[in-house]
Amino acid sequence: MDERGRERLDARIDSAGREGLTGTAPANMYRPHHDAEQVTLAPDGRPMELQPAWRNDFPIDWPQDHYVERRDFMKFMVLTSLAFTVGQFWIAAENWRRRRRGQPEMVRLTSMRELPVGATQVFAYPTEHDPCILVRSDERTLVAYSQKCTHLSCAVLPRVEEGVIRCPCHEGFFDLASGRPIAGPPRRPLSRVRLEVRGGDIFAAGVDERTV
Amino acid sequence: MSVHRPFTRAQRGTIVNGMLAFVLMLVILQLWLLTATMNAYLGGDESVIWPAAAASVVCLALNAGLLRYLYHIERTRQ
C-alpha cells in the first residue's frame, strides 16, 4: 500500500489485482483516495472519517445534510419501533398479571327490597378503584356495569327511563340492557358485572370484559 | 473478479429514502398492532396478544436490520 491507501502495482501478469483485466493497471488504479462528492472539508484538512462525530453529523452542504437528516430520522423511527415492541410486551405482562389475579370474590351489594324498580346504585367492584353501577330496570331485571366509559374512562350515568347509559364527557351512549355502545365515540361495550341473587340479596360475582 | 464500487452520494440518498419508506410502513403497522392489541386486552380477548407481540418483534428486527445495513454502506463508502 502506498501513502494514499492504494495498492502498489504488482508486476506479475497473473497477480490477483490484474485478474480479468486486459491491461496492466490494477482495478483500483484510478480510484480517488477521498470521496469526490464530500464537499464538507474540516479546517484541519484531515479526512472526514478522522473527524469527531459531530462534524460528520453537521455537514455544510445540502445533499449531505439531507442524507444525515434522513438517516437520523430513520434511527428515530427504529427507536419508535422498539418502543412499540416494548409496549406489546408490556400488554402481555399486564395480561399475565391479570390472569394471576383470577376472578374476584363474591361481594354482597344490596338486597332486592332495598333496590326498587328504576333505582340505581353505585358500588366499587372488584377493587375500590373500580366504580360500577347497578340498575334495576324492571321487576325481574338487574344489570351492573363498570362506570368507566370505554372511550376515555369518564363516569357514565344511567338513564333508566330511556333505556340508555350516557357518558357526559363526549356524548357517548350505551344500551342499558346489554351495555353495548349505540352512539358517540365509544367502540367497546361496558365491562359487565356478573350478578347473583341469593335469598333476596344481590351479589357481584365477577367481571366480564368484552370487545363486542 | 468483482470490483468493489462504493455507492455514490446520490445512490445513498436514494437508498436511505427507500429504506425510510419501508421503515415508516413497518412502524405504522406496529402502531396499528399496538392499538388493536390494547383494544383486545381491555376487552378481555387474550388470543391476539402473543401473535401480535411476535409480529411486532419481526417488524423491529426488519427495521434494525435496515438501519444496520445503512450504517454498513456508510462505513464502506471510502
Short mmCIF file of C-alpha atoms in Angstrom, two decimals:
data_model
loop_
_atom_site.label_atom_id
_atom_site.label_comp_id
_atom_site.label_asym_id
_atom_site.label_seq_id
_atom_site.Cartn_x
_atom_site.Cartn_y
_atom_site.Cartn_z
CA MET A 1 0.00 0.00 0.00
CA ASP A 2 1.28 3.49 -0.75
CA GLU A 3 0.81 6.58 1.42
CA ARG A 4 -2.60 7.29 -0.22
CA GLY A 5 -4.01 3.90 0.64
CA ARG A 6 -3.81 2.43 -2.88
CA GLU A 7 -2.34 -0.94 -3.61
CA ARG A 8 1.04 -0.92 -5.28
CA LEU A 9 1.18 -2.20 -8.82
CA ASP A 10 2.10 -5.86 -8.87
CA ALA A 11 4.44 -6.53 -11.79
CA ARG A 12 3.34 -10.14 -12.23
CA ILE A 13 0.85 -10.58 -15.06
CA ASP A 14 -1.08 -13.28 -13.14
CA SER A 15 -1.41 -11.31 -9.94
CA ALA A 16 -4.79 -11.14 -8.21
CA GLY A 17 -5.11 -7.41 -8.86
CA ARG A 18 -4.97 -7.99 -12.61
CA GLU A 19 -7.32 -10.91 -12.77
CA GLY A 20 -9.91 -10.37 -15.54
CA LEU A 21 -8.19 -7.26 -16.85
CA THR A 22 -6.59 -6.94 -20.26
CA GLY A 23 -4.40 -4.01 -19.34
CA THR A 24 -1.64 -3.70 -16.82
CA ALA A 25 -3.34 -1.38 -14.35
CA PRO A 26 -4.77 -2.77 -11.11
CA ALA A 27 -8.51 -2.41 -10.60
CA ASN A 28 -8.19 0.45 -8.09
CA MET A 29 -5.56 2.43 -10.02
CA TYR A 30 -7.78 5.45 -10.64
CA ARG A 31 -9.85 5.17 -7.51
CA PRO A 32 -9.78 8.52 -5.73
CA HIS A 33 -8.28 8.50 -2.26
CA HIS A 34 -11.22 10.50 -0.92
CA ASP A 35 -14.94 10.84 -1.66
CA ALA A 36 -15.14 13.35 -4.52
CA GLU A 37 -18.69 14.26 -3.51
CA GLN A 38 -17.63 15.11 0.01
CA VAL A 39 -17.77 18.89 -0.09
CA THR A 40 -17.51 19.36 3.64
CA LEU A 41 -13.85 19.86 4.50
CA ALA A 42 -12.64 20.17 8.04
CA PRO A 43 -10.42 23.14 8.98
CA ASP A 44 -7.53 20.85 9.89
CA GLY A 45 -7.65 19.20 6.44
CA ARG A 46 -7.88 15.66 7.75
CA PRO A 47 -10.42 13.31 6.08
CA MET A 48 -13.93 13.28 7.47
CA GLU A 49 -13.68 9.76 8.88
CA LEU A 50 -10.93 11.02 11.22
CA GLN A 51 -13.02 13.96 12.40
CA PRO A 52 -15.14 13.95 15.55
CA ALA A 53 -18.67 12.58 15.12
CA TRP A 54 -20.37 15.97 15.47
CA ARG A 55 -18.58 17.28 12.37
CA ASN A 56 -19.95 14.42 10.29
CA ASP A 57 -23.41 14.99 11.73
CA PHE A 58 -23.47 18.68 10.80
CA PRO A 59 -22.24 18.90 7.19
CA ILE A 60 -22.17 22.23 5.41
CA ASP A 61 -23.54 21.11 2.02
CA TRP A 62 -27.23 20.46 1.48
CA PRO A 63 -27.16 16.97 -0.13
CA GLN A 64 -25.07 15.58 2.71
CA ASP A 65 -27.29 17.38 5.21
CA HIS A 66 -30.40 15.78 3.64
CA TYR A 67 -28.77 12.39 3.83
CA VAL A 68 -27.83 12.85 7.50
CA GLU A 69 -31.29 14.09 8.48
CA ARG A 70 -32.98 11.13 6.75
CA ARG A 71 -30.55 8.71 8.39
CA ASP A 72 -31.20 10.22 11.82
CA PHE A 73 -34.96 10.23 11.22
CA MET A 74 -34.70 6.55 10.32
CA LYS A 75 -32.78 5.94 13.55
CA PHE A 76 -35.55 7.69 15.48
CA MET A 77 -38.17 5.57 13.70
CA VAL A 78 -36.30 2.39 14.66
CA LEU A 79 -36.32 3.59 18.29
CA THR A 80 -40.07 4.18 17.93
CA SER A 81 -40.37 0.66 16.59
CA LEU A 82 -38.52 -0.59 19.68
CA ALA A 83 -40.90 1.38 21.90
CA PHE A 84 -43.93 -0.20 20.21
CA THR A 85 -42.43 -3.65 20.68
CA VAL A 86 -41.81 -2.92 24.36
CA GLY A 87 -45.46 -1.79 24.55
CA GLN A 88 -46.61 -5.13 23.14
CA PHE A 89 -44.68 -7.00 25.81
CA TRP A 90 -46.00 -4.64 28.48
CA ILE A 91 -49.54 -5.61 27.44
CA ALA A 92 -48.54 -9.27 27.60
CA ALA A 93 -47.10 -8.76 31.11
CA GLU A 94 -50.25 -6.95 32.26
CA ASN A 95 -52.35 -9.78 30.86
CA TRP A 96 -50.25 -12.30 32.77
CA ARG A 97 -50.75 -10.32 35.97
CA ARG A 98 -54.50 -10.14 35.35
CA ARG A 99 -54.68 -13.90 34.83
CA ARG A 100 -52.72 -14.48 38.03
CA ARG A 101 -55.23 -12.39 39.99
CA GLY A 102 -58.07 -14.62 38.81
CA GLN A 103 -61.75 -13.88 39.29
CA PRO A 104 -62.64 -11.58 42.20
CA GLU A 105 -64.51 -12.82 45.21
CA MET A 106 -68.26 -12.61 45.50
CA VAL A 107 -69.43 -9.46 47.28
CA ARG A 108 -72.87 -8.58 48.60
CA LEU A 109 -74.14 -5.32 47.11
CA THR A 110 -77.67 -4.83 48.42
CA SER A 111 -81.00 -6.62 48.61
CA MET A 112 -83.91 -6.68 46.19
CA ARG A 113 -86.01 -4.95 48.83
CA GLU A 114 -83.59 -2.02 49.11
CA LEU A 115 -83.44 -1.52 45.35
CA PRO A 116 -86.84 -0.56 43.91
CA VAL A 117 -87.61 -0.77 40.18
CA GLY A 118 -85.94 2.06 38.27
CA ALA A 119 -83.39 2.66 41.02
CA THR A 120 -79.65 2.63 40.57
CA GLN A 121 -76.81 2.13 42.98
CA VAL A 122 -73.12 2.92 42.67
CA PHE A 123 -70.66 0.43 44.12
CA ALA A 124 -66.96 -0.42 43.81
CA TYR A 125 -66.01 -3.82 42.46
CA PRO A 126 -63.67 -5.72 42.39
CA THR A 127 -61.44 -3.06 43.99
CA GLU A 128 -62.25 0.32 45.49
CA HIS A 129 -60.80 1.92 42.34
CA ASP A 130 -63.35 0.26 40.04
CA PRO A 131 -66.64 2.15 40.30
CA CYS A 132 -69.68 0.28 38.97
CA ILE A 133 -73.38 0.90 38.60
CA LEU A 134 -76.21 -1.45 39.49
CA VAL A 135 -79.57 -0.81 37.79
CA ARG A 136 -82.91 -2.47 38.39
CA SER A 137 -84.65 -1.74 35.13
CA ASP A 138 -87.81 -3.74 35.88
CA GLU A 139 -89.22 -6.15 38.42
CA ARG A 140 -87.05 -9.08 37.33
CA THR A 141 -84.13 -7.46 35.52
CA LEU A 142 -80.90 -6.44 37.21
CA VAL A 143 -77.84 -5.24 35.31
CA ALA A 144 -74.49 -3.98 36.53
CA TYR A 145 -71.68 -2.42 34.55
CA SER A 146 -68.37 -0.73 35.12
CA GLN A 147 -68.94 3.00 35.43
CA LYS A 148 -65.84 3.80 33.35
CA CYS A 149 -66.67 4.78 29.79
CA THR A 150 -64.72 2.63 27.32
CA HIS A 151 -63.75 5.77 25.41
CA LEU A 152 -61.76 7.80 27.94
CA SER A 153 -62.89 6.41 31.32
CA CYS A 154 -65.33 9.19 32.22
CA ALA A 155 -68.06 8.17 34.67
CA VAL A 156 -71.18 7.02 32.80
CA LEU A 157 -74.68 7.74 34.13
CA PRO A 158 -77.74 5.52 33.62
CA ARG A 159 -80.98 6.92 32.21
CA VAL A 160 -83.32 4.12 33.14
CA GLU A 161 -86.47 5.63 31.63
CA GLU A 162 -84.72 6.00 28.23
CA GLY A 163 -83.03 2.61 28.41
CA VAL A 164 -79.54 4.05 27.90
CA ILE A 165 -76.37 4.80 29.80
CA ARG A 166 -74.87 8.17 28.91
CA CYS A 167 -71.32 9.40 29.07
CA PRO A 168 -71.49 13.19 29.58
CA CYS A 169 -67.89 13.86 28.52
CA HIS A 170 -68.26 13.15 24.80
CA GLU A 171 -71.92 12.24 24.46
CA GLY A 172 -71.37 8.52 24.30
CA PHE A 173 -74.42 6.28 24.73
CA PHE A 174 -74.66 2.63 25.73
CA ASP A 175 -77.64 0.29 25.66
CA LEU A 176 -78.84 -0.25 29.22
CA ALA A 177 -79.85 -3.85 28.62
CA SER A 178 -76.60 -5.04 27.02
CA GLY A 179 -74.01 -2.34 27.78
CA ARG A 180 -73.08 -2.13 24.08
CA PRO A 181 -72.24 1.26 22.53
CA ILE A 182 -75.04 2.75 20.45
CA ALA A 183 -73.83 6.30 19.79
CA GLY A 184 -70.83 8.56 20.20
CA PRO A 185 -67.13 7.75 20.34
CA PRO A 186 -67.07 4.54 22.48
CA ARG A 187 -66.42 1.37 20.46
CA ARG A 188 -66.29 -1.29 23.17
CA PRO A 189 -69.15 -2.34 25.47
CA LEU A 190 -69.00 -1.52 29.15
CA SER A 191 -67.49 -4.24 31.32
CA ARG A 192 -70.37 -6.28 32.72
CA VAL A 193 -70.51 -7.27 36.37
CA ARG A 194 -71.99 -10.76 36.85
CA LEU A 195 -74.80 -10.71 39.40
CA GLU A 196 -76.31 -13.43 41.52
CA VAL A 197 -79.42 -13.17 43.64
CA ARG A 198 -79.47 -15.41 46.69
CA GLY A 199 -82.27 -15.22 49.21
CA GLY A 200 -83.23 -11.74 48.15
CA ASP A 201 -79.66 -10.44 48.37
CA ILE A 202 -77.77 -9.23 45.30
CA PHE A 203 -74.15 -10.30 44.91
CA ALA A 204 -71.44 -9.27 42.44
CA ALA A 205 -69.78 -12.49 41.23
CA GLY A 206 -67.20 -11.45 38.65
CA VAL A 207 -66.47 -9.12 35.77
CA ASP A 208 -66.86 -9.87 32.05
CA GLU A 209 -64.75 -7.68 29.76
CA ARG A 210 -65.94 -7.70 26.17
CA THR A 211 -64.75 -6.47 22.79
CA VAL A 212 -68.18 -6.69 21.07
CA MET B 1 -13.41 -10.66 -10.45
CA SER B 2 -15.80 -8.26 -8.82
CA VAL B 3 -14.64 -4.71 -8.34
CA HIS B 4 -15.92 -3.12 -5.14
CA ARG B 5 -17.65 0.10 -6.07
CA PRO B 6 -18.93 2.12 -3.12
CA PHE B 7 -22.29 3.83 -3.54
CA THR B 8 -22.20 7.42 -4.68
CA ARG B 9 -23.87 10.03 -2.54
CA ALA B 10 -26.85 10.19 -4.91
CA GLN B 11 -27.23 6.42 -4.68
CA ARG B 12 -27.01 6.53 -0.91
CA GLY B 13 -29.67 9.23 -0.88
CA THR B 14 -32.00 7.03 -2.91
CA ILE B 15 -31.24 4.03 -0.70
CA VAL B 16 -31.95 5.92 2.51
CA ASN B 17 -35.22 7.26 1.07
CA GLY B 18 -36.33 3.76 0.11
CA MET B 19 -35.37 2.36 3.49
CA LEU B 20 -37.14 5.20 5.26
CA ALA B 21 -40.36 4.49 3.34
CA PHE B 22 -40.16 0.83 4.30
CA VAL B 23 -39.39 1.61 7.96
CA LEU B 24 -42.31 4.06 8.12
CA MET B 25 -44.70 1.44 6.77
CA LEU B 26 -43.49 -1.07 9.36
CA VAL B 27 -43.78 1.46 12.20
CA ILE B 28 -47.36 2.32 11.14
CA LEU B 29 -48.12 -1.40 11.10
CA GLN B 30 -46.69 -1.69 14.61
CA LEU B 31 -48.79 1.25 15.80
CA TRP B 32 -51.89 -0.44 14.44
CA LEU B 33 -50.86 -3.71 16.09
CA LEU B 34 -50.37 -1.96 19.43
CA THR B 35 -53.75 -0.21 19.38
CA ALA B 36 -55.56 -3.35 18.21
CA THR B 37 -53.86 -5.43 20.92
CA MET B 38 -54.65 -2.86 23.59
CA ASN B 39 -58.29 -2.83 22.49
CA ALA B 40 -58.40 -6.62 22.63
CA TYR B 41 -56.69 -6.71 26.04
CA LEU B 42 -59.09 -4.17 27.52
CA GLY B 43 -61.96 -6.20 26.09
CA GLY B 44 -60.65 -9.37 27.75
CA ASP B 45 -59.55 -11.04 24.49
CA GLU B 46 -56.20 -12.71 25.14
CA SER B 47 -55.85 -14.64 21.92
CA VAL B 48 -54.13 -11.91 19.90
CA ILE B 49 -51.59 -10.74 22.48
CA TRP B 50 -48.69 -13.12 21.78
CA PRO B 51 -49.12 -13.32 17.97
CA ALA B 52 -49.17 -9.51 17.84
CA ALA B 53 -46.05 -9.33 20.04
CA ALA B 54 -44.28 -11.78 17.73
CA ALA B 55 -45.28 -9.76 14.64
CA SER B 56 -44.01 -6.61 16.33
CA VAL B 57 -40.66 -8.27 17.06
CA VAL B 58 -40.37 -9.27 13.39
CA CYS B 59 -41.05 -5.66 12.35
CA LEU B 60 -38.43 -4.42 14.82
CA ALA B 61 -35.89 -6.93 13.51
CA LEU B 62 -36.51 -5.77 9.92
CA ASN B 63 -36.17 -2.13 10.94
CA ALA B 64 -32.98 -2.74 12.92
CA GLY B 65 -31.55 -4.77 10.04
CA LEU B 66 -32.21 -1.95 7.59
CA LEU B 67 -30.58 0.59 9.90
CA ARG B 68 -27.61 -1.70 10.35
CA TYR B 69 -27.25 -2.02 6.59
CA LEU B 70 -27.41 1.75 6.20
CA TYR B 71 -24.53 2.20 8.65
CA HIS B 72 -22.69 -0.60 6.88
CA ILE B 73 -22.81 1.14 3.48
CA GLU B 74 -21.84 4.39 5.17
CA ARG B 75 -18.75 2.79 6.73
CA THR B 76 -17.68 1.23 3.43
CA ARG B 77 -18.11 4.30 1.24
CA GLN B 78 -14.40 5.09 1.13
#
